[in-house]
Every structure is written in structure tokens, then in C-alpha cells.
Short mmCIF file of C-alpha atoms in Angstrom, two decimals:
data_model
loop_
_atom_site.label_atom_id
_atom_site.label_comp_id
_atom_site.label_asym_id
_atom_site.label_seq_id
_atom_site.Cartn_x
_atom_site.Cartn_y
_atom_site.Cartn_z
CA MET A 1 106.00 88.87 106.54
CA MET A 2 102.42 87.37 107.63
CA THR A 3 101.41 86.73 104.08
CA CYS A 4 104.78 84.91 103.27
CA ARG A 5 104.70 82.84 106.42
CA LEU A 6 101.06 81.73 105.68
CA GLY A 7 101.84 81.03 101.96
CA TYR A 8 104.60 78.61 103.29
CA ALA A 9 102.32 77.08 105.79
CA ARG A 10 99.49 76.45 103.42
CA ALA A 11 102.07 75.17 100.83
CA PHE A 12 103.45 72.55 103.36
CA GLU A 13 99.91 71.65 104.31
CA ALA A 14 99.16 71.12 100.46
CA LEU A 15 102.17 68.73 100.51
CA GLY A 16 100.53 66.80 103.54
CA ILE A 17 102.70 68.40 106.27
CA PRO A 18 100.74 69.83 109.12
CA TYR A 19 101.97 73.30 110.31
CA LEU A 20 102.35 75.04 113.52
CA LEU A 21 103.00 78.96 113.95
CA CYS A 22 104.95 78.69 117.28
CA ASP A 23 105.82 81.07 119.79
CA TRP A 24 109.52 80.88 120.48
CA ARG A 25 108.95 80.47 124.14
CA GLU A 26 107.07 77.34 123.37
CA ILE A 27 109.69 75.84 121.26
CA PRO A 28 111.38 73.45 123.77
CA GLU A 29 108.08 71.93 124.74
CA THR A 30 107.02 71.54 121.16
CA VAL A 31 110.23 69.96 120.05
CA ALA A 32 109.93 67.50 122.75
CA ARG A 33 106.26 66.70 121.83
CA LEU A 34 107.10 66.55 118.02
CA PRO A 35 110.57 65.15 117.92
CA ARG A 36 110.35 64.68 114.03
CA SER A 37 109.51 68.30 113.42
CA PHE A 38 111.57 70.80 111.37
CA ALA A 39 111.50 74.56 111.86
CA MET A 40 111.52 77.81 109.55
CA VAL A 41 113.02 80.50 111.72
CA PHE A 42 112.81 84.42 111.23
CA GLY A 43 116.38 85.47 111.89
CA ALA A 44 115.49 88.76 113.37
CA ASP A 45 113.76 87.02 116.41
CA VAL A 46 116.77 84.85 117.35
CA PRO A 47 118.50 87.16 119.74
CA GLU A 48 115.39 87.30 122.02
CA MET A 49 115.66 83.50 122.19
CA SER A 50 117.06 81.98 125.42
CA VAL A 51 119.81 79.48 125.25
CA THR A 52 117.46 76.75 126.09
CA VAL A 53 115.49 77.58 123.16
CA ARG A 54 118.30 77.81 120.81
CA ARG A 55 119.67 74.51 121.94
CA ALA A 56 116.09 72.85 121.38
CA LEU A 57 116.12 74.30 118.01
CA ALA A 58 119.47 72.94 117.24
CA THR A 59 118.33 69.25 117.79
CA ILE A 60 115.91 69.46 114.84
CA PRO A 61 116.34 70.26 111.13
CA ASN A 62 116.10 74.11 110.76
CA THR A 63 116.49 77.00 108.36
CA VAL A 64 116.89 80.58 109.14
CA TRP A 65 115.90 83.79 107.06
CA VAL A 66 118.78 85.97 107.32
CA ASN A 67 119.90 89.37 106.58
CA PRO A 68 123.16 90.26 104.52
CA TRP A 69 126.70 89.73 105.73
CA PHE A 70 129.46 90.89 103.55
CA GLU A 71 132.89 92.55 103.70
CA GLY A 72 132.50 96.43 103.89
CA GLU A 73 128.92 96.14 104.70
CA ARG A 74 128.64 98.95 107.33
CA ALA A 75 130.30 101.54 104.88
CA PHE A 76 128.11 100.25 102.01
CA PHE A 77 124.93 100.70 103.95
CA ALA A 78 125.81 104.08 105.38
CA GLY A 79 126.96 105.40 101.90
CA HIS A 80 123.54 104.56 100.52
CA GLY A 81 121.75 106.05 103.33
CA LEU A 82 120.38 102.77 104.84
CA PRO A 83 120.18 102.49 108.59
CA VAL A 84 123.35 100.21 109.51
CA ASN A 85 121.91 99.00 112.78
CA ILE A 86 118.94 97.43 110.87
CA TRP A 87 120.77 96.01 107.93
CA ALA A 88 124.07 94.88 109.40
CA TRP A 89 123.45 92.43 112.34
CA PRO A 90 125.98 92.72 115.19
CA ASP A 91 128.28 89.63 115.78
CA ALA A 92 126.53 88.56 118.72
CA HIS A 93 123.35 88.20 116.66
CA ARG A 94 124.99 86.14 114.02
CA ARG A 95 126.66 84.03 116.52
CA ALA A 96 122.98 83.26 117.99
CA VAL A 97 121.82 82.17 114.51
CA LEU A 98 124.89 79.88 114.04
CA GLU A 99 124.01 78.30 117.50
CA LEU A 100 120.95 76.85 115.84
CA GLN A 101 123.18 74.71 113.74
CA PRO A 102 120.88 75.41 110.54
CA ARG A 103 121.08 73.14 107.47
CA PHE A 104 121.09 76.24 105.49
CA VAL A 105 120.23 79.96 105.83
CA PHE A 106 117.93 81.77 103.10
CA THR A 107 116.92 84.93 101.66
CA ALA A 108 114.22 86.19 99.38
CA THR A 109 117.03 87.86 97.28
CA VAL A 110 117.38 86.61 93.79
CA PRO A 111 120.66 84.43 93.07
CA SER A 112 122.81 87.26 91.81
CA GLY A 113 122.21 89.06 95.09
CA LEU A 114 123.86 86.18 97.06
CA VAL A 115 127.11 87.95 97.10
CA PHE A 116 125.64 90.08 99.82
CA PHE A 117 125.20 87.06 102.06
CA ALA A 118 128.86 85.71 101.51
CA GLY A 119 129.70 85.89 105.09
CA TRP A 120 127.18 83.16 106.06
CA GLU A 121 129.07 80.70 103.45
CA ARG A 122 132.40 81.67 105.25
CA ALA A 123 130.86 80.72 108.40
CA GLY A 124 130.18 77.33 107.20
CA VAL A 125 126.34 77.68 106.39
CA PRO A 126 125.01 77.17 102.88
CA VAL A 127 122.88 80.05 101.46
CA ARG A 128 119.92 79.48 99.35
CA SER A 129 117.82 82.00 97.42
CA LEU A 130 114.01 81.57 98.03
CA PRO A 131 112.20 84.25 96.42
CA LEU A 132 108.71 85.33 97.42
CA ALA A 133 106.04 83.53 95.64
CA CYS A 134 102.40 83.05 95.15
CA ASP A 135 100.03 81.59 97.62
CA MET A 136 97.84 79.57 95.27
CA SER A 137 95.35 78.82 97.96
CA LEU A 138 94.28 82.52 97.82
CA TYR A 139 95.47 84.14 94.57
CA GLN A 140 93.63 82.16 91.83
CA GLY A 141 92.96 82.82 88.28
CA GLU A 142 89.21 82.39 88.46
CA GLY A 143 86.63 83.27 91.12
CA PRO A 144 83.92 85.63 91.85
CA THR A 145 83.95 89.37 90.89
CA ASP A 146 83.08 92.46 92.91
CA PRO A 147 80.85 95.20 91.38
CA ALA A 148 82.99 97.67 93.48
CA PHE A 149 85.99 96.98 91.08
CA ASP A 150 84.01 97.34 87.75
CA GLY A 151 85.72 100.14 85.61
CA VAL A 152 89.01 99.93 87.63
CA ARG A 153 91.93 100.73 85.29
CA LEU A 154 94.86 100.72 87.43
CA ALA A 155 94.85 99.08 90.78
CA PHE A 156 97.65 98.96 93.39
CA VAL A 157 97.47 97.12 97.00
CA GLY A 158 100.10 97.91 99.50
CA GLY A 159 101.65 100.36 101.89
CA TYR A 160 103.18 103.92 101.49
CA TRP A 161 106.11 105.10 103.76
CA GLU A 162 108.98 107.54 103.13
CA SER A 163 111.60 105.56 101.47
CA LYS A 164 109.21 103.40 99.20
CA GLY A 165 107.06 106.63 98.74
CA ARG A 166 109.88 108.05 96.57
CA ALA A 167 109.84 105.32 94.27
CA LEU A 168 105.97 105.04 94.21
CA ASP A 169 105.80 108.71 93.37
CA ARG A 170 108.08 108.41 90.38
CA TYR A 171 106.25 105.53 88.79
CA LEU A 172 102.62 106.17 89.93
CA ARG A 173 102.06 109.94 90.33
CA PRO A 174 101.74 110.48 86.67
CA PHE A 175 98.74 108.13 86.96
CA GLU A 176 97.09 109.05 89.88
CA ASP A 177 93.95 110.16 88.22
CA GLN A 178 93.31 106.51 87.07
CA LEU A 179 94.72 104.63 90.09
CA THR A 180 92.57 102.91 92.80
CA ILE A 181 94.65 102.24 95.82
CA TYR A 182 94.22 100.09 98.84
CA GLY A 183 96.53 100.00 101.78
CA TYR A 184 96.92 99.74 105.58
CA ASN A 185 98.11 103.28 105.92
CA ARG A 186 96.92 106.53 104.22
CA TRP A 187 98.27 107.32 100.78
CA PRO A 188 98.72 111.06 99.66
CA TYR A 189 96.93 110.21 96.45
CA ALA A 190 93.34 110.89 95.49
CA GLY A 191 92.59 107.38 94.68
CA TYR A 192 93.19 105.93 97.99
CA ARG A 193 90.22 103.80 99.20
CA GLY A 194 91.45 102.60 102.75
CA ARG A 195 91.94 99.00 103.66
CA LEU A 196 90.94 96.05 101.48
CA GLU A 197 89.82 92.65 102.87
CA ARG A 198 92.38 89.94 101.78
CA GLU A 199 89.56 87.70 100.38
CA ARG A 200 88.59 90.75 97.85
CA GLU A 201 92.24 91.43 96.86
CA PRO A 202 92.28 88.53 93.93
CA MET A 203 89.01 90.02 92.65
CA LEU A 204 90.68 93.36 92.25
CA TYR A 205 93.67 92.02 90.52
CA ARG A 206 91.44 90.04 87.95
CA GLN A 207 89.18 92.85 87.31
CA ALA A 208 91.61 95.76 87.00
CA LEU A 209 92.93 96.41 83.50
CA VAL A 210 96.52 96.81 84.77
CA CYS A 211 98.09 96.45 88.33
CA PRO A 212 101.40 98.52 88.62
CA VAL A 213 104.20 96.66 90.90
CA VAL A 214 106.78 98.92 92.42
CA ASN A 215 109.47 97.69 94.99
CA GLU A 216 111.22 99.41 97.85
CA PRO A 217 114.27 101.12 96.42
CA THR A 218 116.65 98.73 98.19
CA VAL A 219 115.42 96.01 95.92
CA ALA A 220 117.34 97.28 93.02
CA LEU A 221 120.49 98.19 95.01
CA LEU A 222 120.82 94.66 96.64
CA LYS A 223 119.05 92.59 94.00
CA GLY A 224 116.75 91.93 96.95
CA GLN A 225 113.43 90.49 97.76
CA ILE A 226 111.19 91.48 94.75
CA ASN A 227 107.83 92.01 96.56
CA GLU A 228 105.02 89.38 96.46
CA ARG A 229 102.77 91.83 94.20
CA VAL A 230 104.05 90.43 90.91
CA PHE A 231 103.31 86.87 91.76
CA LYS A 232 99.87 87.53 93.26
CA VAL A 233 98.88 89.68 90.21
CA LEU A 234 99.98 86.97 87.83
CA GLY A 235 98.38 84.26 89.90
CA CYS A 236 95.14 85.89 89.70
CA ASN A 237 95.40 86.24 85.85
CA GLY A 238 96.07 89.95 86.22
CA VAL A 239 98.28 92.20 84.18
CA PRO A 240 101.35 93.73 86.23
CA VAL A 241 103.60 96.45 84.94
CA VAL A 242 106.80 96.39 86.99
CA ASP A 243 109.35 99.01 87.89
CA ALA A 244 112.87 99.12 86.41
CA VAL A 245 114.40 96.32 88.35
CA PRO A 246 116.57 94.05 86.32
CA ALA A 247 116.63 91.40 88.97
CA TYR A 248 113.08 90.43 87.68
CA ARG A 249 114.79 88.71 84.75
CA GLU A 250 116.25 86.05 87.08
CA LEU A 251 112.60 85.14 87.75
CA PHE A 252 110.69 85.66 84.41
CA ALA A 253 111.73 85.40 80.65
CA GLU A 254 111.12 88.19 78.24
CA ASP A 255 107.90 86.83 76.89
CA GLU A 256 106.69 86.27 80.43
CA LEU A 257 107.27 89.70 81.83
CA LEU A 258 108.06 93.16 80.52
CA ILE A 259 110.96 95.02 82.35
CA PRO A 260 111.17 98.83 81.71
CA ARG A 261 114.42 100.54 81.66
CA ASP A 262 113.11 103.35 83.60
CA GLU A 263 109.87 105.23 84.57
CA VAL A 264 109.43 106.76 81.18
CA GLU A 265 109.23 103.22 79.65
CA PHE A 266 107.15 102.15 82.43
CA GLY A 267 104.66 104.76 81.59
CA GLU A 268 104.84 103.72 78.01
CA GLN A 269 104.07 100.06 78.98
CA VAL A 270 101.04 101.22 81.17
CA ARG A 271 99.59 103.33 78.33
CA TRP A 272 100.03 100.49 75.73
CA LEU A 273 98.58 97.77 78.03
CA LEU A 274 95.54 99.94 78.95
CA ASP A 275 94.70 100.41 75.27
CA ASP A 276 95.40 96.89 73.98
CA PRO A 277 93.04 94.21 75.38
CA VAL A 278 94.50 91.47 73.21
CA GLU A 279 98.12 92.17 74.44
CA ARG A 280 96.85 92.18 78.11
CA ALA A 281 95.31 88.69 77.78
CA GLU A 282 98.25 87.36 76.21
CA ARG A 283 100.66 88.89 78.88
CA ALA A 284 98.30 87.57 81.80
CA ARG A 285 98.25 84.18 80.10
CA ARG A 286 102.07 83.94 79.86
CA GLY A 287 102.92 85.54 83.27
CA ARG A 288 100.35 83.15 84.96
CA SER A 289 101.81 80.05 83.32
CA ALA A 290 105.41 81.06 84.54
CA VAL A 291 103.98 81.46 88.12
CA LEU A 292 102.30 78.13 88.07
CA ALA A 293 105.42 76.62 86.65
CA ARG A 294 107.97 78.05 89.03
CA HIS A 295 106.72 80.60 91.48
CA THR A 296 104.17 79.21 93.91
CA TYR A 297 104.84 78.63 97.83
CA VAL A 298 104.66 74.93 96.98
CA HIS A 299 107.78 75.19 94.88
CA ARG A 300 109.33 77.10 97.75
CA ALA A 301 108.52 74.50 100.33
CA GLN A 302 109.74 71.65 98.01
CA ALA A 303 113.03 73.76 98.04
CA VAL A 304 112.95 73.85 101.79
CA LEU A 305 112.51 70.32 102.09
CA ALA A 306 115.24 69.49 99.66
CA GLY A 307 117.80 71.90 101.57
CA LEU A 308 116.85 70.39 104.99
CA GLY A 309 117.30 66.84 103.59
CA VAL A 310 113.80 65.82 104.54
CA ASP A 311 112.31 63.11 102.38
CA LEU A 312 108.56 64.16 101.93
CA PRO A 313 107.17 60.53 101.64
CA GLU A 314 108.58 59.69 105.12
CA ILE A 315 107.40 62.75 106.74
CA SER A 316 104.65 62.14 109.33
CA ALA A 317 103.02 64.73 111.57
CA GLN A 318 105.82 67.37 111.04
CA THR A 319 105.66 71.04 111.91
#
């Protein structure tokens, strides 16, 4: 979440709009000081906010990142082994979000997954798909190299936990002896090397031959928020091989990203790209062009401004 928030913040800054990461307790004072501001709010935080804070936010254009809301949701989540108390917000939580009077609410889910957010539309609030993206201020196609990454064949940066671990093991365990892994928690893999400084991450993506990309299992189920890794790897001129999530095709064309049918085809694609430097270079080129054309946080920030009805040339000292 912090990577995403900073991606948006830096994108607005690139558009000439100063940003402020604000503790919700400071919102009334901040809005009074910056009456021409607008806000992006993380919906899970809203129930903690006081009535005074919610009323202050309602006075400025705002948008809220929300959870799904659809008919039969509780049975759906329970039936798929997902914690209902996390995925299905209670009515009081949703009413609190609506008190902000958002111009629209959004999710990182791809467009076909917006059926899981129909409740917000029924409540009178438009829903927008704003997938995650690449922060081009950090994840760039050219830059220094790191001798520590020389000879890396397969590289993965990310966390390992029980639900995601089931998917990671299906795709990555067959390649354990070739994997170089960094993450904030320990992996049960031989190639785990600990944490990686953010400024070194782009070097790893550029230098590795191939960078596997594997999502939380709920992404395929809900057509949900495809993680940032695919955008970051491509932004760095790296070569991703992704998991079997059809929703990728809503973001990338066939000549921009290969999508396997299952973990078997995933393995075939990994071995093919490891052995074919010409194809690696072409896949990196096409994928990076797609990211630069459609999938940077500047693109997402521009979509936020359009949804809020904010005219960029007229903005001055916004947050």
C-alpha cells in the first residue's frame, strides 16, 4: 500500500500538484488551510474517523478506495474460504464512506471485476477501475547495475504468507534452485536473501534474465488487483513471466505479455525465455512500451483528476 500511495503522490507531483500524506486527525485543520485541495482516501480507515473529520472531507472533492459490495457476498466469500469480516464491510462502514460524499469510489480490480462492486453503484456512487501501475520515478529502464545481481537467472521480490504461498509454491518451487528471492519476511526457499533496499530493486529487475510474477489467489477469483510487480518489472526493462490470471489480458495485448493457461505452461515459458535472449529482449521492449503508454501512476493520477472533475491547468497548491 505504501508503494502505491507514493506512486500516486509522485505522479501528482510530476503533474505540478503538491501532495500531502495526512493523518486523518489533521484533516479538518488541513482542509481549512487548503480549501482548494482534494483527497484520496483509503476506505478501510474511514470507520476510525470522527464525524467532524468525515464532514470536513465531504467539503472537498474526494475519492475512496473501497472493498467489494454485491448481492450474496457473504455466502460467496465464505464459500471460497475467505474471511467475511475482512472482505465484506458492515453496513455502518459503508454508510461512513458514503458520508464523505465521494465523487467516485475506486478499486485496483480490472474492469470486468467491477460486478463485485455493484452495491456502490446502487448507492449512487460511480465506481472506477484504477489498476496498480508503475512509479516511473523509481522503476526506470536504464540505470546503474549491481555486481551482486550478476548471473541472476530468476528474481522475485515480495512477501510469502500462507494463502499466497500456496500459489507461489505451485509456480516457483520447480525453479527453486535458480531463484533469487528478496522479501520482508523469510521464505521457505533456499534462494531467500533477506530484505532488499528499494533503490536496488530496479537493478535486480534489469539484470535478472527473467522475473516471475505470481498473484494472491483471490486475484484470479475476483479479477482483482493484479499486483504491481508486473508493471515494475516491465518499467525496468525486465522480463516477467506471469501466473495464469486471464485478467492480465484486460491490461496487456498478446504481443505485450504472455499469459499461461496453468503452471505447466508457466514453466514452459520460463524455460523458453531463459534460453532465448532475442525473445527476452523483444518481450521486454514490447512490455515496457505498453507500460509507458498506459500503465504509469501518472496515467492513474490523470484518471483521478478526470473523475473528480478537477481541471489540471487551474489547480494551485492542491493536496
